[in-house]
Coordinates of C-alpha atoms in Angstrom, one line a residue:
Chain A
M1 CA 69.6 127.6 74.0
D2 CA 67.8 128.1 70.7
L3 CA 66.8 124.5 70.2
I4 CA 64.7 124.4 73.4
A5 CA 63.0 127.7 72.6
S6 CA 59.4 127.8 73.7
L7 CA 56.7 128.4 71.2
Y8 CA 54.9 131.6 72.0
T9 CA 51.2 131.7 71.1
G10 CA 50.3 135.3 72.0
S11 CA 48.5 134.2 75.2
G12 CA 51.0 131.8 76.6
Y13 CA 53.8 129.4 75.6
W14 CA 54.4 125.8 74.9
N15 CA 57.6 123.9 75.5
P16 CA 57.4 120.2 74.5
L17 CA 60.6 119.3 76.1
V18 CA 59.2 120.2 79.6
W19 CA 56.2 118.2 78.7
L20 CA 58.4 115.2 77.7
I21 CA 60.2 115.4 81.1
A22 CA 56.8 115.5 82.9
I23 CA 55.7 112.4 80.9
V24 CA 58.9 110.5 81.7
V25 CA 58.3 111.3 85.5
V26 CA 54.7 110.1 85.2
F27 CA 55.9 106.8 83.5
V28 CA 58.5 106.3 86.2
I29 CA 55.8 106.7 88.9
V30 CA 53.4 104.3 87.0
Y31 CA 56.3 101.8 86.7
L32 CA 57.0 102.0 90.4
I33 CA 53.4 101.3 91.3
W34 CA 53.1 98.5 88.8
S35 CA 56.3 96.8 90.1
R36 CA 54.8 96.6 93.6
G37 CA 51.8 94.7 92.3
E38 CA 50.9 90.9 92.4
S39 CA 53.9 88.9 91.1
G40 CA 52.1 85.5 90.9
Y41 CA 50.8 86.2 87.4
K42 CA 51.3 83.2 85.0
K43 CA 50.7 83.3 81.2
G44 CA 48.8 80.5 79.6
T45 CA 46.9 79.5 82.8
L46 CA 43.3 80.1 83.8
Q47 CA 44.5 83.5 85.1
T48 CA 44.7 84.8 81.5
T49 CA 41.4 83.4 80.1
P50 CA 38.4 85.7 80.2
F51 CA 35.4 84.8 82.5
I52 CA 32.2 84.7 80.4
S53 CA 29.8 83.4 83.0
G54 CA 31.0 79.9 82.4
N55 CA 30.4 80.0 78.6
P56 CA 33.2 78.7 76.4
E57 CA 35.5 81.3 75.0
P58 CA 34.8 81.9 71.3
E59 CA 37.5 81.8 68.6
K60 CA 39.8 84.8 68.7
S61 CA 38.9 85.7 65.1
G62 CA 35.2 85.7 66.0
V63 CA 35.5 88.4 68.6
H64 CA 37.0 91.2 66.6
V65 CA 34.8 94.3 66.3
P66 CA 35.0 95.6 62.8
G67 CA 35.3 99.4 62.0
G68 CA 31.7 99.7 60.8
N69 CA 30.3 98.8 64.2
L70 CA 32.1 101.6 66.0
Y71 CA 30.4 104.9 66.7
W72 CA 27.0 103.5 65.8
G73 CA 25.5 105.6 68.7
Y74 CA 27.2 108.7 67.5
T75 CA 25.8 108.5 63.9
E76 CA 22.4 107.4 65.3
A77 CA 22.2 110.4 67.6
L78 CA 23.1 112.7 64.7
K79 CA 20.8 110.9 62.2
G80 CA 19.0 114.2 61.3
Y81 CA 22.3 115.9 60.5
Y82 CA 23.7 113.0 58.4
S83 CA 20.4 112.4 56.6
R84 CA 20.8 115.9 55.1
L85 CA 24.6 116.0 54.7
V86 CA 25.3 112.6 53.1
P87 CA 22.8 112.9 50.2
L88 CA 24.6 116.1 49.2
H89 CA 27.5 114.0 48.2
T90 CA 25.8 112.6 45.1
G91 CA 29.0 111.7 43.2
R92 CA 27.6 113.5 40.1
L93 CA 29.9 116.0 38.4
N94 CA 26.9 118.3 37.5
D95 CA 26.2 118.8 41.2
Y96 CA 29.9 119.4 41.9
L97 CA 29.9 122.2 39.2
L98 CA 26.6 123.7 40.5
W99 CA 28.0 123.9 44.1
Y100 CA 31.1 125.6 42.7
L101 CA 29.1 128.1 40.6
G102 CA 26.7 128.7 43.5
V103 CA 29.6 129.5 45.9
T104 CA 31.2 131.8 43.3
A105 CA 27.9 133.7 43.0
I106 CA 27.4 134.1 46.7
I107 CA 31.0 135.3 47.2
M108 CA 30.5 137.7 44.3
V109 CA 27.4 139.3 45.8
V110 CA 29.1 139.6 49.2
V111 CA 32.3 141.1 47.9
V112 CA 30.7 143.5 45.4
V113 CA 28.0 144.7 47.8
T114 CA 30.4 145.4 50.7
A115 CA 33.1 146.9 48.6
Chain B
M1 CA 82.5 128.9 41.1
I2 CA 80.2 126.1 40.0
T3 CA 78.5 126.2 43.4
D4 CA 77.8 129.9 43.0
A5 CA 76.4 129.3 39.5
I6 CA 74.1 126.6 40.8
I7 CA 72.9 128.7 43.7
A8 CA 72.4 131.7 41.3
N9 CA 70.3 129.6 38.9
S10 CA 68.6 127.4 41.5
P11 CA 65.1 128.9 40.9
A12 CA 65.3 127.8 37.2
L13 CA 66.9 124.5 38.0
L14 CA 64.2 123.7 40.5
V15 CA 61.7 123.5 37.7
M16 CA 64.1 122.4 34.9
I17 CA 65.4 119.3 36.6
P18 CA 62.0 117.6 37.2
L19 CA 60.9 118.7 33.7
I20 CA 63.9 117.3 31.9
A21 CA 63.9 114.1 34.0
A22 CA 60.2 113.7 33.3
F23 CA 60.5 113.9 29.5
A24 CA 63.6 111.6 29.5
C25 CA 62.0 109.0 31.8
P26 CA 60.2 107.0 29.0
F27 CA 63.5 106.7 27.1
I28 CA 65.5 105.9 30.2
G29 CA 62.9 103.3 31.2
R30 CA 63.7 101.3 28.0
I31 CA 67.1 100.6 29.4
S32 CA 65.9 98.8 32.5
P33 CA 63.6 99.3 35.5
A34 CA 66.6 99.6 37.8
V35 CA 68.2 102.4 35.7
R36 CA 64.8 104.2 35.5
N37 CA 64.4 104.0 39.3
I38 CA 67.9 105.4 39.8
W39 CA 67.1 108.2 37.3
V40 CA 63.8 109.1 39.1
V41 CA 65.3 109.0 42.6
G42 CA 68.4 111.0 41.4
A43 CA 66.2 113.7 39.8
M44 CA 64.1 114.0 42.9
V45 CA 67.2 114.2 45.2
L46 CA 68.6 116.9 42.9
T47 CA 65.3 118.8 42.9
A48 CA 65.0 118.5 46.7
A49 CA 68.6 119.7 47.0
M50 CA 67.8 122.7 44.8
A51 CA 64.8 123.5 46.9
L52 CA 66.7 123.4 50.1
L53 CA 69.6 125.4 48.7
L54 CA 67.3 128.1 47.4
A55 CA 65.3 128.1 50.7
G56 CA 68.6 128.5 52.6
E57 CA 69.5 131.5 50.4
V58 CA 66.0 133.1 50.8
F59 CA 65.9 132.7 54.6
S60 CA 69.5 134.0 55.0
S61 CA 69.5 136.8 52.4
G62 CA 65.9 137.7 51.6
T63 CA 63.7 137.4 48.5
V64 CA 65.4 135.9 45.4
V65 CA 64.3 137.3 42.1
Y66 CA 65.2 135.3 39.0
T67 CA 64.7 136.7 35.5
F68 CA 64.8 134.2 32.7
G69 CA 66.9 135.4 29.7
A70 CA 68.3 138.5 31.4
S71 CA 72.0 139.3 31.4
A72 CA 71.9 139.0 35.2
P73 CA 69.2 136.9 37.0
G74 CA 68.3 139.8 39.4
M75 CA 67.7 142.2 36.5
S76 CA 63.9 141.9 36.4
V77 CA 63.3 145.4 34.9
P78 CA 65.3 145.9 31.8
P79 CA 66.5 149.5 31.3
D80 CA 64.5 149.9 28.0
S81 CA 61.3 148.3 29.2
G82 CA 59.6 151.4 30.6
G83 CA 59.8 150.1 34.2
I84 CA 57.9 146.9 33.4
P85 CA 59.4 143.4 34.1
V86 CA 58.7 142.0 30.6
R87 CA 60.5 138.7 31.0
I88 CA 59.4 135.6 32.9
V89 CA 60.3 136.3 36.6
F90 CA 60.4 133.9 39.5
T91 CA 60.0 135.7 42.8
V92 CA 61.0 133.4 45.7
D93 CA 60.2 134.9 49.1
A94 CA 60.0 133.1 52.5
M95 CA 56.5 131.9 51.8
S96 CA 57.5 130.4 48.4
A97 CA 60.6 128.9 50.0
L98 CA 58.5 127.2 52.7
M99 CA 56.2 125.7 50.1
Q100 CA 59.3 124.5 48.1
I101 CA 60.6 122.7 51.3
I102 CA 57.2 121.0 51.6
G103 CA 57.4 119.8 48.0
A104 CA 61.0 118.7 48.4
I105 CA 60.6 116.6 51.6
T106 CA 57.2 115.1 50.6
G107 CA 58.3 114.5 47.0
L108 CA 61.5 112.7 48.0
S109 CA 59.7 110.5 50.6
I110 CA 57.0 109.6 48.1
V111 CA 59.5 108.6 45.4
L112 CA 61.4 106.3 47.8
Y113 CA 58.1 104.8 48.8
S114 CA 56.9 104.3 45.2
I115 CA 60.0 102.4 44.2
A116 CA 58.8 99.5 46.3
G117 CA 55.1 100.2 46.6
D118 CA 54.4 100.5 42.8
R119 CA 56.9 98.0 41.4
R120 CA 54.3 95.4 40.7
H121 CA 52.5 97.7 38.2
T122 CA 53.0 98.2 34.5
G123 CA 53.5 101.5 32.8
L124 CA 55.8 102.9 35.4
E125 CA 57.7 105.1 32.9
S126 CA 54.5 107.0 32.3
Y127 CA 53.8 107.0 36.0
Y128 CA 57.1 108.6 37.0
T129 CA 56.9 111.0 34.0
L130 CA 53.6 112.3 35.3
Y131 CA 54.9 112.3 38.9
L132 CA 57.9 114.4 38.0
L133 CA 55.6 116.8 36.0
M134 CA 53.6 117.1 39.2
I135 CA 56.7 118.1 41.1
A136 CA 57.6 120.6 38.3
G137 CA 54.0 122.0 38.5
V138 CA 54.1 122.5 42.3
M139 CA 57.6 124.0 42.3
G140 CA 56.6 126.4 39.4
M141 CA 53.4 127.5 41.0
V142 CA 55.0 128.4 44.3
S143 CA 58.0 130.1 42.6
T144 CA 56.6 132.2 39.8
G145 CA 56.1 135.9 40.2
D146 CA 54.0 136.0 37.1
L147 CA 50.2 135.3 37.0
F148 CA 50.2 133.7 33.5
N149 CA 53.0 131.3 34.5
F150 CA 51.1 130.5 37.6
F151 CA 48.2 129.4 35.3
V152 CA 50.6 127.4 33.1
F153 CA 52.1 125.5 36.1
L154 CA 48.6 125.0 37.6
E155 CA 47.6 123.3 34.3
I156 CA 50.8 121.2 34.3
L157 CA 49.9 120.1 37.8
S158 CA 46.3 119.4 37.1
I159 CA 46.9 117.4 33.9
S160 CA 49.6 115.2 35.4
S161 CA 47.5 114.8 38.6
A162 CA 44.5 113.7 36.6
G163 CA 46.6 111.1 34.7
L164 CA 47.9 109.7 38.0
I165 CA 44.5 109.5 39.7
A166 CA 43.4 107.3 36.8
Y167 CA 46.6 105.3 36.9
R168 CA 45.1 102.2 38.5
I169 CA 42.1 101.8 36.3
D170 CA 40.2 99.7 38.9
R171 CA 37.1 98.8 36.9
G172 CA 36.7 102.4 35.7
V173 CA 36.1 104.0 39.1
A174 CA 39.6 105.6 39.1
V175 CA 39.0 107.0 35.6
E176 CA 35.7 108.4 36.7
A177 CA 37.4 110.1 39.7
A178 CA 40.1 111.5 37.3
V179 CA 37.5 112.8 34.9
K180 CA 35.7 114.7 37.7
Y181 CA 39.0 116.1 38.9
F182 CA 40.1 117.0 35.4
V183 CA 36.8 118.8 34.5
L184 CA 36.6 120.8 37.7
S185 CA 40.4 121.6 37.5
T186 CA 40.1 122.8 33.9
I187 CA 37.0 124.9 34.6
G188 CA 38.8 126.4 37.7
A189 CA 41.9 127.1 35.6
M190 CA 39.9 128.7 32.8
V191 CA 38.2 131.0 35.4
I192 CA 41.6 131.9 36.7
L193 CA 42.7 132.7 33.2
V194 CA 39.7 135.0 32.8
A195 CA 40.8 136.8 36.0
I196 CA 44.3 137.1 34.7
G197 CA 42.9 138.5 31.4
I198 CA 41.0 141.1 33.5
F199 CA 44.3 142.2 35.2
Y200 CA 46.1 142.3 31.9
G201 CA 43.4 144.5 30.3
E202 CA 43.4 146.8 33.3
Y203 CA 47.0 147.1 34.2
D204 CA 49.0 146.0 31.0
A205 CA 50.9 143.5 33.1
L206 CA 51.0 139.9 34.2
N207 CA 53.7 140.3 36.9
I208 CA 52.2 140.0 40.4
A209 CA 54.4 142.8 41.8
V210 CA 53.5 145.2 39.0
I211 CA 49.7 144.5 39.3
A212 CA 50.0 144.8 43.1
S213 CA 51.6 148.2 42.8
R214 CA 48.9 149.4 40.5
M215 CA 45.9 147.8 42.2
Q216 CA 42.8 150.1 42.4
F217 CA 40.2 147.5 43.5
T218 CA 37.7 148.6 40.9
L219 CA 34.6 146.5 40.1
L220 CA 36.6 144.5 37.6
D221 CA 39.2 143.8 40.3
Q222 CA 36.5 142.6 42.7
V223 CA 35.2 140.3 40.0
A224 CA 38.7 138.9 39.4
L225 CA 39.3 138.5 43.1
V226 CA 36.1 136.5 43.5
L227 CA 36.9 134.3 40.5
M228 CA 40.4 133.6 42.0
I229 CA 39.1 132.9 45.5
A230 CA 36.4 130.5 44.3
A231 CA 38.7 128.6 41.8
L232 CA 41.6 128.3 44.2
G233 CA 39.3 127.5 47.1
M234 CA 37.8 124.7 45.0
K235 CA 41.2 123.4 44.0
C236 CA 42.3 123.2 47.7
G237 CA 39.1 121.3 48.6
A238 CA 37.3 123.9 50.7
V239 CA 33.7 123.0 51.6
P240 CA 31.2 123.2 49.8
M241 CA 33.4 122.8 46.8
H242 CA 35.2 119.8 48.1
F243 CA 33.2 117.0 46.5
W244 CA 36.0 116.0 44.1
T245 CA 38.5 115.5 46.9
P246 CA 37.3 112.1 48.4
D247 CA 36.7 110.7 44.9
A248 CA 40.2 111.6 43.7
Y249 CA 42.1 111.0 46.9
S250 CA 40.6 107.6 47.5
M251 CA 41.1 106.3 43.9
A252 CA 44.6 107.6 43.3
P253 CA 47.6 105.3 44.3
S254 CA 48.5 106.2 47.9
S255 CA 51.8 107.7 47.0
I256 CA 50.0 110.0 44.5
T257 CA 47.3 110.9 47.1
A258 CA 50.1 112.1 49.4
M259 CA 51.4 114.3 46.6
L260 CA 47.8 115.5 45.9
V261 CA 47.8 116.9 49.4
V262 CA 50.8 119.0 48.4
A263 CA 49.1 119.9 45.1
S264 CA 46.1 121.2 47.0
Q265 CA 48.3 123.2 49.3
A266 CA 50.0 124.8 46.3
S267 CA 46.5 126.1 45.4
L268 CA 46.0 127.3 49.0
Y269 CA 49.4 129.1 48.6
G270 CA 47.9 130.7 45.4
L271 CA 44.9 131.8 47.3
F272 CA 47.0 133.4 50.0
R273 CA 49.3 135.0 47.5
V274 CA 46.3 136.6 45.7
V275 CA 44.6 138.1 48.8
F276 CA 47.8 139.2 50.5
T277 CA 50.4 140.0 47.8
L278 CA 48.1 141.0 44.9
Y279 CA 45.4 142.9 46.8
N280 CA 46.5 143.4 50.4
V281 CA 44.9 146.4 52.1
T282 CA 43.2 147.6 48.9
L283 CA 40.5 144.9 49.4
N284 CA 37.8 144.9 52.1
A285 CA 40.0 142.8 54.4
A286 CA 37.2 142.1 57.0
T287 CA 34.8 140.8 54.4
V288 CA 37.2 138.7 52.5
G289 CA 38.8 137.5 55.7
W290 CA 35.4 136.3 57.0
I291 CA 34.6 134.6 53.7
I292 CA 37.8 132.6 54.1
I293 CA 37.0 132.0 57.8
V294 CA 33.5 130.7 56.8
L295 CA 35.0 128.4 54.2
G296 CA 37.5 127.2 56.8
V297 CA 34.9 126.5 59.5
L298 CA 32.6 124.7 57.0
S299 CA 35.6 122.6 55.9
M300 CA 36.6 121.7 59.4
V301 CA 33.1 120.6 60.5
V302 CA 31.8 119.0 57.4
G303 CA 35.2 117.3 56.7
V304 CA 35.5 115.6 60.1
T305 CA 31.8 114.7 60.5
M306 CA 31.8 113.1 57.0
A307 CA 35.0 111.2 57.9
I308 CA 33.7 109.5 61.0
P309 CA 31.1 107.2 59.2
Q310 CA 33.4 106.3 56.3
K311 CA 34.4 102.6 55.8
D312 CA 37.0 103.1 53.1
V313 CA 40.2 104.1 54.9
K314 CA 41.4 106.4 52.1
R315 CA 38.1 108.1 51.7
L316 CA 38.0 108.7 55.5
M317 CA 41.5 110.2 55.3
A318 CA 40.5 112.4 52.4
Y319 CA 37.7 113.9 54.4
H320 CA 40.2 114.6 57.2
A321 CA 42.4 116.3 54.7
I322 CA 39.4 118.6 53.9
S323 CA 38.9 119.2 57.6
Q324 CA 42.6 120.1 58.2
T325 CA 42.6 122.5 55.3
G326 CA 39.9 124.3 57.3
Y327 CA 42.3 125.0 60.1
M328 CA 44.7 126.7 57.6
L329 CA 41.9 128.7 56.1
L330 CA 40.7 129.7 59.6
G331 CA 44.2 130.8 60.8
V332 CA 45.1 132.8 57.7
G333 CA 41.6 134.1 57.3
V334 CA 41.7 135.6 60.8
G335 CA 45.0 137.2 59.9
L336 CA 43.4 138.7 56.8
A337 CA 40.3 139.9 58.6
V338 CA 42.5 142.2 60.8
L339 CA 45.0 143.1 58.1
G340 CA 44.2 146.8 58.1
N341 CA 44.4 147.0 61.9
Q342 CA 48.1 147.0 63.1
S343 CA 47.3 146.6 66.8
L344 CA 45.0 143.6 66.3
L345 CA 47.5 142.2 63.8
D346 CA 50.2 142.4 66.5
A347 CA 47.9 141.2 69.2
F348 CA 46.8 137.9 67.5
G349 CA 46.7 138.3 63.7
Y350 CA 50.3 137.4 63.1
V351 CA 50.1 134.4 65.4
A352 CA 46.9 133.2 63.7
M353 CA 48.6 133.4 60.3
E354 CA 51.7 131.7 61.6
G355 CA 49.5 128.9 63.0
G356 CA 47.7 128.5 59.7
I357 CA 51.0 128.5 57.7
F358 CA 52.7 126.2 60.2
H359 CA 49.7 123.9 59.8
I360 CA 50.3 123.7 56.0
I361 CA 53.7 122.2 56.4
N362 CA 52.6 120.0 59.4
H363 CA 49.6 118.7 57.5
A364 CA 51.7 117.9 54.4
M365 CA 54.0 115.8 56.6
Y366 CA 51.4 113.9 58.8
K367 CA 48.8 113.5 56.2
G368 CA 51.3 112.4 53.6
L369 CA 52.5 109.9 56.2
L370 CA 49.0 108.6 56.9
F371 CA 48.2 108.1 53.2
L372 CA 51.5 106.2 52.9
T373 CA 50.6 103.9 55.8
A374 CA 47.2 103.4 54.2
G375 CA 49.0 102.5 51.0
A376 CA 51.3 100.1 52.8
I377 CA 48.3 98.3 54.3
F378 CA 46.6 98.1 50.9
Y379 CA 49.8 96.8 49.4
R380 CA 49.9 93.9 51.8
I381 CA 46.2 93.0 52.2
G382 CA 44.6 94.4 49.0
T383 CA 41.6 96.1 50.6
R384 CA 40.8 99.6 51.8
N385 CA 37.6 98.5 53.6
L386 CA 37.9 99.0 57.4
N387 CA 35.3 96.3 58.0
R388 CA 37.5 93.7 56.5
M389 CA 40.7 94.7 58.4
G390 CA 41.9 93.8 61.9
G391 CA 44.8 92.5 63.9
L392 CA 47.4 93.9 61.5
G393 CA 49.4 95.3 64.5
H394 CA 50.7 91.7 65.0
N395 CA 52.4 91.6 61.6
M396 CA 53.0 95.3 60.6
K397 CA 54.5 96.8 63.7
Y398 CA 56.6 99.5 62.0
T399 CA 53.6 100.6 59.8
M400 CA 51.5 100.7 63.0
V401 CA 54.0 102.9 64.8
F402 CA 54.1 105.3 61.8
F403 CA 50.3 105.3 61.7
V404 CA 50.1 106.2 65.4
I405 CA 52.6 109.1 64.9
G406 CA 50.5 110.4 62.0
A407 CA 47.2 109.9 63.8
L408 CA 48.3 111.6 67.0
A409 CA 49.7 114.5 65.0
I410 CA 46.5 115.1 63.0
A411 CA 44.4 114.9 66.2
G412 CA 46.6 117.6 67.8
I413 CA 48.0 115.5 70.6
P414 CA 51.3 116.7 72.1
P415 CA 54.2 116.5 71.5
F416 CA 53.6 116.0 67.8
N417 CA 53.7 118.8 65.2
G418 CA 49.9 119.1 64.7
F419 CA 49.5 120.1 68.4
A420 CA 51.9 123.1 68.0
S421 CA 50.2 124.6 65.0
K422 CA 46.7 123.9 66.4
L423 CA 47.6 125.5 69.7
M424 CA 48.7 128.7 67.9
I425 CA 45.4 128.7 66.0
Y426 CA 43.2 128.0 69.1
E427 CA 44.7 130.7 71.2
S428 CA 45.0 133.4 68.6
V429 CA 41.6 132.7 67.1
F430 CA 40.1 132.7 70.6
M431 CA 41.1 136.4 70.9
F432 CA 39.4 137.1 67.6
N433 CA 36.2 135.1 68.2
P434 CA 36.0 132.5 71.0
I435 CA 33.3 130.5 69.2
L436 CA 35.5 129.8 66.2
S437 CA 38.2 128.6 68.6
I438 CA 35.8 126.2 70.4
I439 CA 34.6 124.8 67.0
A440 CA 38.3 124.2 66.1
M441 CA 38.9 122.3 69.4
V442 CA 35.7 120.2 69.0
V443 CA 36.8 119.3 65.5
S444 CA 40.1 118.1 66.9
I445 CA 38.3 115.9 69.4
L446 CA 36.3 114.4 66.6
T447 CA 39.4 113.8 64.6
L448 CA 40.9 111.9 67.5
A449 CA 37.7 109.8 67.8
S450 CA 37.8 109.0 64.1
F451 CA 41.5 107.9 64.2
V452 CA 40.8 105.8 67.3
K453 CA 38.3 103.9 65.2
V454 CA 40.7 103.6 62.3
F455 CA 43.5 102.4 64.6
H456 CA 41.2 99.8 66.2
S457 CA 39.8 98.6 62.9
I458 CA 43.2 98.1 61.2
F459 CA 45.7 97.2 63.9
M460 CA 43.9 96.0 67.0
G461 CA 42.1 92.8 67.8
P462 CA 43.3 89.2 67.4
R463 CA 45.3 88.1 64.4
L464 CA 42.7 87.3 61.7
P465 CA 43.1 84.0 59.9
E466 CA 43.1 85.6 56.4
Y467 CA 46.0 87.9 57.4
A468 CA 48.0 85.4 59.4
D469 CA 50.8 85.5 56.8
V470 CA 50.9 89.2 56.1
K471 CA 54.4 90.7 56.2
E472 CA 55.7 94.1 57.1
A473 CA 55.8 96.7 54.3
P474 CA 59.0 96.6 52.2
A475 CA 62.1 98.6 53.4
P476 CA 61.9 101.4 50.8
M477 CA 58.3 102.0 51.8
L478 CA 59.2 102.1 55.5
I479 CA 62.1 104.6 54.7
G480 CA 59.6 106.9 52.9
M481 CA 57.2 106.8 55.8
G482 CA 60.2 107.1 58.3
I483 CA 61.4 110.4 56.7
L484 CA 57.9 111.9 57.1
A485 CA 57.5 110.5 60.6
A486 CA 60.9 111.9 61.7
V487 CA 59.8 115.4 60.4
V488 CA 56.5 115.1 62.3
V489 CA 58.3 114.3 65.6
L490 CA 61.1 116.8 65.1
F491 CA 58.7 119.7 64.2
G492 CA 56.7 118.7 67.3
L493 CA 59.6 118.7 69.6
F494 CA 61.2 121.9 68.4
P495 CA 58.2 124.0 67.2
G496 CA 59.8 127.3 68.4
V497 CA 62.8 126.8 66.1
V498 CA 60.6 126.0 63.1
V499 CA 58.3 129.0 63.7
D500 CA 61.2 131.4 64.3
H501 CA 63.2 130.4 61.3
L502 CA 60.6 129.3 58.7
I503 CA 57.0 130.2 59.6
E504 CA 57.4 133.8 60.9
P505 CA 59.4 134.9 57.9
A506 CA 56.7 133.3 55.6
A507 CA 53.9 135.1 57.4
Q508 CA 55.8 138.4 57.3
A509 CA 56.5 137.9 53.5
L510 CA 52.7 137.5 52.9
V511 CA 51.7 140.5 54.9
N512 CA 54.5 142.8 53.7
Q513 CA 53.3 143.6 50.2
G514 CA 55.7 146.5 49.8
A515 CA 58.8 144.3 50.3
Y516 CA 57.6 141.9 47.6
I517 CA 57.0 144.7 45.1
S518 CA 60.3 146.4 45.8
A519 CA 62.2 143.1 45.5
V520 CA 60.9 142.8 41.9
M521 CA 60.6 146.5 40.8
G522 CA 63.5 147.9 42.8
G523 CA 63.4 151.6 42.5
A524 CA 61.4 151.5 39.3

């Protein structure tokens, strides 16, 4: 049937419907394992509060990690790269124009020389 | 009878409807906001219907040539013109039709979204006038078979876009972004006009088919080619000419940012039209192909790495838009690099081009969706700062689902549409140069990492006290997002159908320069 046609990529093929069936099978297996687990779980009891070495649990709003704190390690590790890349984004229109003209000039040299 | 007449004149109607609707909008708006909204939605529904009708005609019967003012629309070369198409000619092949479909689906979704999302603002008559002009500009750019009219529609698109970027004045920052966009766009358009002047001086013609049939690739043609590549590359946001993109995308209203994505893709279409249809094998395909590949790789890497540390959600998404444009440039660039070699073209060139072109439509859908979700969040909480967000998944569940669909699609996670086009690019580009393919895969991983951060920042965590009363986005906004999300899912589940019926004909139309020329010139 045309609708379930595979996508051929030159080296292989991809059929998302087969993938979906596989995912459904995996979910069924996961559900079966989960359903055989401990059934004594009770919401709102000590079972659901975090254990922080006996310290009191902070307010929920105080434990949210904002976006700026994520990937600190990544940007720190690539500090050398970012310290060069970010300053290029000056926000000045003159610089934008210079980049445009510079790229035009480079492409001009490459195209004309190799023609 | 009437249906036949509508289909026969659909290329003209496709531009005429949004143009007339745009100029009438300020007058209609004086009646009442409700009538104005009906007018705008009606115009957009009609435009989308025209685009889909015309696309159906093109994909079933081949290239449609429409000559303005001729006794018959198909008569592009009058008997007494010496074999030159002297009138304005629209040439709609499969590539043009694909771009029209993108404009139609995205344009309609955005209008539905805007009706709710922008209702609190003043000056909406001007807003919708400029929006409909944007639609007319995009449709004209991708339909015209004439270089001068390409320039005219590019200008219509640029001017209306600049007006809309500055729409929310926002302490002058939006106006600054609009000025930057406007200056760069105008200089780019002037450079394109110089290139068109070169063609006119050399070949006495402005029609793409005529110039293509006479192309000699002289030194002047090389200069014109470079001017076109650089200007259109800048307009589509290729690194290192991308600097205007985060400024403009982040400051425009979110609905307009989604449309700016389509506008950038219209420039990308122009770039592909120039190198494939206008020059084709006359140019040094390997050199120009590699230039486009290098621009693509730079865009992918710089775009994604600049996105990760951003704290403004729309600026972050703007850098991702640059990164995704890189995939399109990479795929189509590889196809161009092997254009003169039929065996390599058959082995992987076509698939690479199809991957790149498939990514254009996929990107328009999921990136449009992501910008609309960002707009819905801004609409409810009034900030774009990721550091000030959190826990919104408790209150905006539908928006969160739409965001997840868009985020997984852009990161290339199966079974969404982004995976299908990226897979085609990875595998075909690997056969051309494995390093390029590996870079593309690493960029996808970084994209996923970046959107995990955005998802966590906006939706995860406990309900924050300041957002305890936040409500879900209004229904029209959800409908607009829902249309795009549905396309993302459907294109992901049935990629084979999309590629067979839309993408492959578009790639063939680009490569087959002879068919384009003969469709316009006939036996002339």
